[in-house]
Structure formats: structure tokens, C-alpha cells
PDB file of C-alpha atoms in Angstrom:
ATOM      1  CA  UNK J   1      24.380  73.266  -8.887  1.00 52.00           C
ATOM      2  CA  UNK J   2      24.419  69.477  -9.626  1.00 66.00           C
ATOM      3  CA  UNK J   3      26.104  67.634  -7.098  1.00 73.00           C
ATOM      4  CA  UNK J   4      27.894  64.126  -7.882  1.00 78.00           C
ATOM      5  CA  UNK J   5      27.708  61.722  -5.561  1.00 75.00           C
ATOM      6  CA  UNK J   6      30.787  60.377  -4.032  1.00 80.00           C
ATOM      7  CA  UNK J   7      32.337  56.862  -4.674  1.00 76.00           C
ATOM      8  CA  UNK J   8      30.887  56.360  -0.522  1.00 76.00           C
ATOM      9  CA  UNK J   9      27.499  57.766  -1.186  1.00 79.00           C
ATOM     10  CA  UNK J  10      27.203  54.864  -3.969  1.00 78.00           C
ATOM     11  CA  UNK J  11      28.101  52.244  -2.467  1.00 85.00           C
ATOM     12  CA  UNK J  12      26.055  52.577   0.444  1.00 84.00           C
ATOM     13  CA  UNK J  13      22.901  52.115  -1.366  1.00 85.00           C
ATOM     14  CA  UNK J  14      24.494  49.344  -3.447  1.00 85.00           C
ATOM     15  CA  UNK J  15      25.205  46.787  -0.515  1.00 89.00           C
ATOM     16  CA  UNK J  16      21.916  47.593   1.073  1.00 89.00           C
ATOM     17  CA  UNK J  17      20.076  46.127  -2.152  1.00 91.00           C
ATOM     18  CA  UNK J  18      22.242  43.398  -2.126  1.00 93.00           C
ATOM     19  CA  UNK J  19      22.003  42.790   1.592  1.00 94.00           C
ATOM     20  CA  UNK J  20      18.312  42.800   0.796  1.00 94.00           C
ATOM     21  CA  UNK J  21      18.625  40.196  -2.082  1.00 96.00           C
ATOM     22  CA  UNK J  22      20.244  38.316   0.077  1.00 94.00           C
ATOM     23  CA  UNK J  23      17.385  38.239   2.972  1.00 95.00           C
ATOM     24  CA  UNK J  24      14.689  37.378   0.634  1.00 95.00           C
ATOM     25  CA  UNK J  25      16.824  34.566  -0.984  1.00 96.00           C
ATOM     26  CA  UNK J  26      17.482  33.205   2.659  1.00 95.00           C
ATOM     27  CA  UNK J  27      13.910  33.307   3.641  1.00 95.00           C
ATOM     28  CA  UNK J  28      13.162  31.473   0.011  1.00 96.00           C
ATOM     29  CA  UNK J  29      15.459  29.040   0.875  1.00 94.00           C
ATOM     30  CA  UNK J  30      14.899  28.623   4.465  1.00 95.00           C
ATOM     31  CA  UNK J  31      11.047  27.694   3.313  1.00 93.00           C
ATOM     32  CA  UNK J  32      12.053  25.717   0.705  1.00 93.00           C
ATOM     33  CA  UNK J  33      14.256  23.662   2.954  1.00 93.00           C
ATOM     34  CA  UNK J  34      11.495  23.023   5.075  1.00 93.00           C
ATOM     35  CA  UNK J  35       9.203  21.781   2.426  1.00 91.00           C
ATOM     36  CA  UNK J  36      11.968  19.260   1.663  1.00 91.00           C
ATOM     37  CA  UNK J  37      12.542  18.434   5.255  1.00 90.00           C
ATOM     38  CA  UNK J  38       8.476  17.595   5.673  1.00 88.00           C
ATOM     39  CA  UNK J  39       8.813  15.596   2.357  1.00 83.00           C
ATOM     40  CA  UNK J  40      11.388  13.471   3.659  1.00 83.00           C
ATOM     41  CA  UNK J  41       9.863  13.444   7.165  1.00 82.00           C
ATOM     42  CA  UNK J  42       6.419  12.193   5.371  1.00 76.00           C
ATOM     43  CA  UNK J  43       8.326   9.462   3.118  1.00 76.00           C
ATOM     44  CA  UNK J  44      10.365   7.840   6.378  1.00 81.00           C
ATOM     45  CA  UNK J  45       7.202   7.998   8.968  1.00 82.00           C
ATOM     46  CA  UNK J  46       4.493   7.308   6.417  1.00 82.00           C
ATOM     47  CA  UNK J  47       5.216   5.723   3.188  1.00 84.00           C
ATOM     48  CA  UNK J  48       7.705   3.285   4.965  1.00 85.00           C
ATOM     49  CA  UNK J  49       4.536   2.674   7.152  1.00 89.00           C
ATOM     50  CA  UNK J  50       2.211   2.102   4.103  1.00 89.00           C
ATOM     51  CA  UNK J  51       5.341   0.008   2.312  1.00 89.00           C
ATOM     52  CA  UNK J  52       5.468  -2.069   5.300  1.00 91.00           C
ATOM     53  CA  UNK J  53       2.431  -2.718   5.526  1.00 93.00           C
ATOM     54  CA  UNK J  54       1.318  -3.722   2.049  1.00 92.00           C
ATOM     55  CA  UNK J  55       4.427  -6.114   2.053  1.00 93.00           C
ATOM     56  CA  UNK J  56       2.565  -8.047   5.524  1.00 95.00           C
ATOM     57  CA  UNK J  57      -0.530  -7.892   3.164  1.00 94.00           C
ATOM     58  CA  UNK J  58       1.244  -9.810   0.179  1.00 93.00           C
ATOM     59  CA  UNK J  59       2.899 -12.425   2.967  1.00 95.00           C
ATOM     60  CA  UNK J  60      -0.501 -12.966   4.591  1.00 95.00           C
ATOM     61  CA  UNK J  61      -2.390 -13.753   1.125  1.00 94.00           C
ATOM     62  CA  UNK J  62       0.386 -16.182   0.437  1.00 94.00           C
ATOM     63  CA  UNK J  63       0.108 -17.760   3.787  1.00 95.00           C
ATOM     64  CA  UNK J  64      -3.915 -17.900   3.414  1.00 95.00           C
ATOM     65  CA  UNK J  65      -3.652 -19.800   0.037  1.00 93.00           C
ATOM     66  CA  UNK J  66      -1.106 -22.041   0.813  1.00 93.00           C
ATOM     67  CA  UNK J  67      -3.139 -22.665   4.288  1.00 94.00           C
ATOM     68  CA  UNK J  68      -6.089 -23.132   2.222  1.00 93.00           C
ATOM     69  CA  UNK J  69      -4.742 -26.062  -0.042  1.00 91.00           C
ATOM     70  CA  UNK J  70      -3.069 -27.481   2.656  1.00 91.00           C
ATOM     71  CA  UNK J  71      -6.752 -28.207   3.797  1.00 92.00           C
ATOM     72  CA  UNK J  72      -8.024 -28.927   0.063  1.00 89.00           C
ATOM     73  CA  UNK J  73      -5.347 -31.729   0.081  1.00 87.00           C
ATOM     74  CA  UNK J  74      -5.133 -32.855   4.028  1.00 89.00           C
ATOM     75  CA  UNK J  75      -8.951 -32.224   4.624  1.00 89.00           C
ATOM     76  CA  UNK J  76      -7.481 -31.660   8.255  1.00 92.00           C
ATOM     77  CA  UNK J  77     -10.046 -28.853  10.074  1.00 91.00           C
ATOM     78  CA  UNK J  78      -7.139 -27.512  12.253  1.00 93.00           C
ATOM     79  CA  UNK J  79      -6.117 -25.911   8.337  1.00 93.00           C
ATOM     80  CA  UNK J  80      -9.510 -24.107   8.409  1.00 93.00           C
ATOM     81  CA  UNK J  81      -9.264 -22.486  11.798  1.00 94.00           C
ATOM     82  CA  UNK J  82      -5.688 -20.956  11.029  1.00 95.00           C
ATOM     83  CA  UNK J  83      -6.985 -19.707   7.376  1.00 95.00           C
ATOM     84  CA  UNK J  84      -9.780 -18.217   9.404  1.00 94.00           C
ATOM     85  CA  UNK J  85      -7.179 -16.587  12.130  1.00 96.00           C
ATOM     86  CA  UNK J  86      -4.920 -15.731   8.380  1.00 96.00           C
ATOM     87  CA  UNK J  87      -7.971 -13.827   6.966  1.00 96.00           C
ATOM     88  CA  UNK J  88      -8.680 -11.746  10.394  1.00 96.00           C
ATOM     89  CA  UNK J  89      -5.433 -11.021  10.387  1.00 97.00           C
ATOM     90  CA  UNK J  90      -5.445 -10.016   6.775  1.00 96.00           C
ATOM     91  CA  UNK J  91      -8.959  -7.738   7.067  1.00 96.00           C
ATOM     92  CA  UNK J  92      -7.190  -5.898  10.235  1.00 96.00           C
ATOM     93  CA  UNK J  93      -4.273  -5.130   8.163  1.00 96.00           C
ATOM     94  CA  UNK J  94      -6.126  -4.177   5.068  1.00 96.00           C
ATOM     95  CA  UNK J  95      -8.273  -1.530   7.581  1.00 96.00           C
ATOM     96  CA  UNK J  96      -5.022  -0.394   8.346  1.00 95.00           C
ATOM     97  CA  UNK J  97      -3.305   0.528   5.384  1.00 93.00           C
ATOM     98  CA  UNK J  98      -6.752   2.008   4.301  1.00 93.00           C
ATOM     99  CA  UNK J  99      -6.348   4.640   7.282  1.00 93.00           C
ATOM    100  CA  UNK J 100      -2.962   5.265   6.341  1.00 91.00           C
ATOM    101  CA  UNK J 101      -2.971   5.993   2.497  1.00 90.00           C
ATOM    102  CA  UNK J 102      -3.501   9.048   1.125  1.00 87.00           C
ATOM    103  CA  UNK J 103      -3.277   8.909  -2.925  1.00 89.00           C
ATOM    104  CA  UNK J 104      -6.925   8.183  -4.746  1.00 93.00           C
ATOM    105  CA  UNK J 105      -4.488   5.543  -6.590  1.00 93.00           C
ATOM    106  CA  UNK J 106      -3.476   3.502  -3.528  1.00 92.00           C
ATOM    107  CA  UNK J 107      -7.625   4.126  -2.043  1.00 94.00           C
ATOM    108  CA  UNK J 108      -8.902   2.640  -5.390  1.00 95.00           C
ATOM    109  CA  UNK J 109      -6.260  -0.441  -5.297  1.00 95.00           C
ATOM    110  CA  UNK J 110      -7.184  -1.229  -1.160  1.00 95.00           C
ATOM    111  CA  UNK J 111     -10.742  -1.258  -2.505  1.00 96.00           C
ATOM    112  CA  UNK J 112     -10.285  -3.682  -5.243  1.00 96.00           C
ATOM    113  CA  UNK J 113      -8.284  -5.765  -3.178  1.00 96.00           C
ATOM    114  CA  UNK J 114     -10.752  -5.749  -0.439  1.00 96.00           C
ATOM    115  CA  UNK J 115     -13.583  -6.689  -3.004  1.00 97.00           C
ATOM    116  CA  UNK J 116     -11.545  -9.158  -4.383  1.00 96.00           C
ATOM    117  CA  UNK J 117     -10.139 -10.916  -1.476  1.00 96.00           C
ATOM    118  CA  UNK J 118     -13.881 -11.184  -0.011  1.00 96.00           C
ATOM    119  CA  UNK J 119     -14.812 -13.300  -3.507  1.00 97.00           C
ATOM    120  CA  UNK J 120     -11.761 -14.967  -2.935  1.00 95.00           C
ATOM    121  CA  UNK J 121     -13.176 -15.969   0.510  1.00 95.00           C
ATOM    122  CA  UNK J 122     -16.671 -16.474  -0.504  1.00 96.00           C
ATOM    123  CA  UNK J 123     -15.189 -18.966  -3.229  1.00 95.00           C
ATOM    124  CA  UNK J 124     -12.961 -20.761  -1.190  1.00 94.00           C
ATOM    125  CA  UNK J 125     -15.402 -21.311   1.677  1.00 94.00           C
ATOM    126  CA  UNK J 126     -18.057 -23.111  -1.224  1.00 93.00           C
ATOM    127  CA  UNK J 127     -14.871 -25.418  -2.183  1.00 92.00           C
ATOM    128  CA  UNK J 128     -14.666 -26.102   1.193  1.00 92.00           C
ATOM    129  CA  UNK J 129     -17.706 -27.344   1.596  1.00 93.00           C
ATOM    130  CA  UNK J 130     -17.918 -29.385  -1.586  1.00 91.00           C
ATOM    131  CA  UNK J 131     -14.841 -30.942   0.181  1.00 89.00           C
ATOM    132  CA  UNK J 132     -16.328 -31.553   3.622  1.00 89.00           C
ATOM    133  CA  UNK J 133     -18.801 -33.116   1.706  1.00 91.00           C
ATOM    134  CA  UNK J 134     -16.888 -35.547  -0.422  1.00 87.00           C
ATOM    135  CA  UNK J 135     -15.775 -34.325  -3.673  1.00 85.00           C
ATOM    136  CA  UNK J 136     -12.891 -35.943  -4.548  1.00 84.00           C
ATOM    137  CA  UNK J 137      -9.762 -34.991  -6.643  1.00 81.00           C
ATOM    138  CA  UNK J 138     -11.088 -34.041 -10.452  1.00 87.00           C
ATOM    139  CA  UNK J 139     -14.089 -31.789  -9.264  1.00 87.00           C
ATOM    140  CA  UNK J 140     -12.280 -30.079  -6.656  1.00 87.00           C
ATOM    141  CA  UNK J 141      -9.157 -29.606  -9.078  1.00 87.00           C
ATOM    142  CA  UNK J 142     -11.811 -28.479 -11.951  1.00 91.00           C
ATOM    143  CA  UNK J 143     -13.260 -26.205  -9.237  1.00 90.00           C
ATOM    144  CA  UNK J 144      -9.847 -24.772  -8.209  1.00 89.00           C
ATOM    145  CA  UNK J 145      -8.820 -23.699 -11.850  1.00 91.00           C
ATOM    146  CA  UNK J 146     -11.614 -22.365 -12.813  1.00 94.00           C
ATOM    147  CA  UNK J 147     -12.991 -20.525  -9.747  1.00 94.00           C
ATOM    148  CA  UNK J 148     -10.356 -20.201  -7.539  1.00 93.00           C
ATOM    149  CA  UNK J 149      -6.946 -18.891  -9.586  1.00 93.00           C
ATOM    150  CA  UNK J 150      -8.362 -16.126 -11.391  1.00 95.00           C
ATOM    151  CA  UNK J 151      -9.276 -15.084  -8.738  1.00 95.00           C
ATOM    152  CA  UNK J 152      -6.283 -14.762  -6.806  1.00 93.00           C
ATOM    153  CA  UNK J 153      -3.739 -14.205  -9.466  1.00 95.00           C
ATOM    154  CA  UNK J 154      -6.206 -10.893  -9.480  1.00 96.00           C
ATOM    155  CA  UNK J 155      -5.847 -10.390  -5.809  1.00 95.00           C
ATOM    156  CA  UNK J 156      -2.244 -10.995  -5.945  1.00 93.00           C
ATOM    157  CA  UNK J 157      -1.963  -8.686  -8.642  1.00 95.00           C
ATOM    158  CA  UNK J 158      -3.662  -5.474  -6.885  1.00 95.00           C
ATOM    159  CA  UNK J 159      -1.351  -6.250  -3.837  1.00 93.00           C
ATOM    160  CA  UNK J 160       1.262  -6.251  -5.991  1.00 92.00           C
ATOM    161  CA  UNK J 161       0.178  -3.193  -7.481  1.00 92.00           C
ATOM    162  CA  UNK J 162      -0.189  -1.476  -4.404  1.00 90.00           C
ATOM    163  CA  UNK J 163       3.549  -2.442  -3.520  1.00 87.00           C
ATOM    164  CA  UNK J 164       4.932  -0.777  -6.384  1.00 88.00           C
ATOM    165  CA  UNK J 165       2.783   1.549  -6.047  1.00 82.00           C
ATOM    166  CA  UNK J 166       3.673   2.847  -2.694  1.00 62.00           C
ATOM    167  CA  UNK J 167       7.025   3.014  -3.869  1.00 59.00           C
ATOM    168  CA  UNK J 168       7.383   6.035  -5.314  1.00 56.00           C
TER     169      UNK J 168
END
């Protein structure tokens, strides 16, 4: 004799599947909500950290350049010792965001801006001694287009990179 199960009997099983749905969808979301939760945590503590300090890199190149004509037009050494204290400052903040990033992108710009930023130097510091040996106004103007902007509008453009970058 075939026995039918009673409107009780089907239930039961019914709301234990579902009460089983719902525990797996919980523990999906619960893990899910963590992964956000890191994401978020990562963005505030270390992409703020990286966007921070990229932005100190861009304001330190900008204050090493302007230091360095300052001396190209003044010829005053006291311009030379901060653009020296500038470009410590700049190396020690360039280590640091090179400990801190983690994308191949953001490793490949730090090491084009460190390459660049050391021909940068090495340029500057052989303008600076045409100038502490007497060339005057056309040859150290000639010397400054030609030798010195490309290569910082290149620097400036890898930090600048980097910035934007680090955005997203």
C-alpha cells in the first residue's frame, strides 16, 4: 500500500532546503563582504599612502627645478646646497614609494623616473659647472633647452603618470 505523504510531512523537507540555501548564501556573502571590506581597507591605508606620496614627489621636482634656476640666474651657492638637500629629499621619497607599490605598472614608472631624474641630475650638475665657470647667458640658455627640458618635461611626465596612475 502506497502511502501519501501529508501536507506536514512536505513541508518539513521543503524549509530545510531552503534553510540550507539560505546558509550557503550567507556564508557566500559573508566572504564576499570581507573581500570588499579588505579592498577598501587596502585603498584607504595603501593607495592613499602611495597617492600621497607620489603627489610630495611631483612638489619636490618642482621645487628642485625652480631651486635650480634660481642658481642658473643668481649664481648664489646657498641655491646649490638646498637643491642638494631637495634631491635627498626627493631619492628618500622615491625609495619609499618603491617599497610601497605593488602593480608592475607603478614599479616600471618609479624606475623610469628614478633613471630619469638621475640624468636630470647628472645634466644639471655639468650646467652648473659651465656656470661656476663663467658661461654667460646664450650658452647656458642654449644648454638649458636643449639638455635640460627634455629632460624634465620627461621626468615630469612619469611623475605625472604615476599620479594618475595610482588613482585607480
Amino acid at each position: 500500500m502506497q502511502k501519501s505523504w501529508t501536507f506536514g510531512r512536505k513541508l518539513g523537507p521543503g524549509y530545510a532546503v531552503m534553510v540550507l540555501i539560505v546558509v550557503v548564501l550567507s556564508t557566500i556573502a559573508i566572504f564576499a563582504l570581507r573581500s570588499v571590506v579588505e579592498s577598501k581597507d587596502r585603498v584607504i591605508n595603501v593607495n592613499a599612502t602611495i597617492q600621497i606620496e607620489a603627489q610630495r614627489l611631483s612638489g619636490l621636482d618642482e621645487r628642485i627645478s625652480s631651486l635650480q634656476r634660481a642658481y642658473w640666474l643668481t649664481r648664489e651657492p646657498s641655491r646649490l646646497d638646498r637643491v642638494r638637500l631637495e634631491h635627498q629629499e626627493f631619492d628618500a621619497t622615491l625609495m619609499r614609494l618603491k617599497s610601497m607599490v605593488y602593480t608592475d605598472e607603478s614599479r616600471r614608472l618609479i624606475n623610469e623616473i628614478e633613471r630619469l631624474a638621475s640624468e636630470y641630475r647628472r645634466i644639471s650638475e655639468e650646467l652648473n659647472q659651465s656656470v661656476q665657470q663663467g658661461a654667460q647667458g646664450e650658452a647656458v640658455i642654449r644648454a638649458f633647452d636643449e639638455k635640460v627640458v627634455p629632460v624634465r618635461a620627461q621626468v615630469d611626465d612619469r611623475i605625472s603618470r604615476l599620479v594618475a596612475h595610482d588613482l585607480h
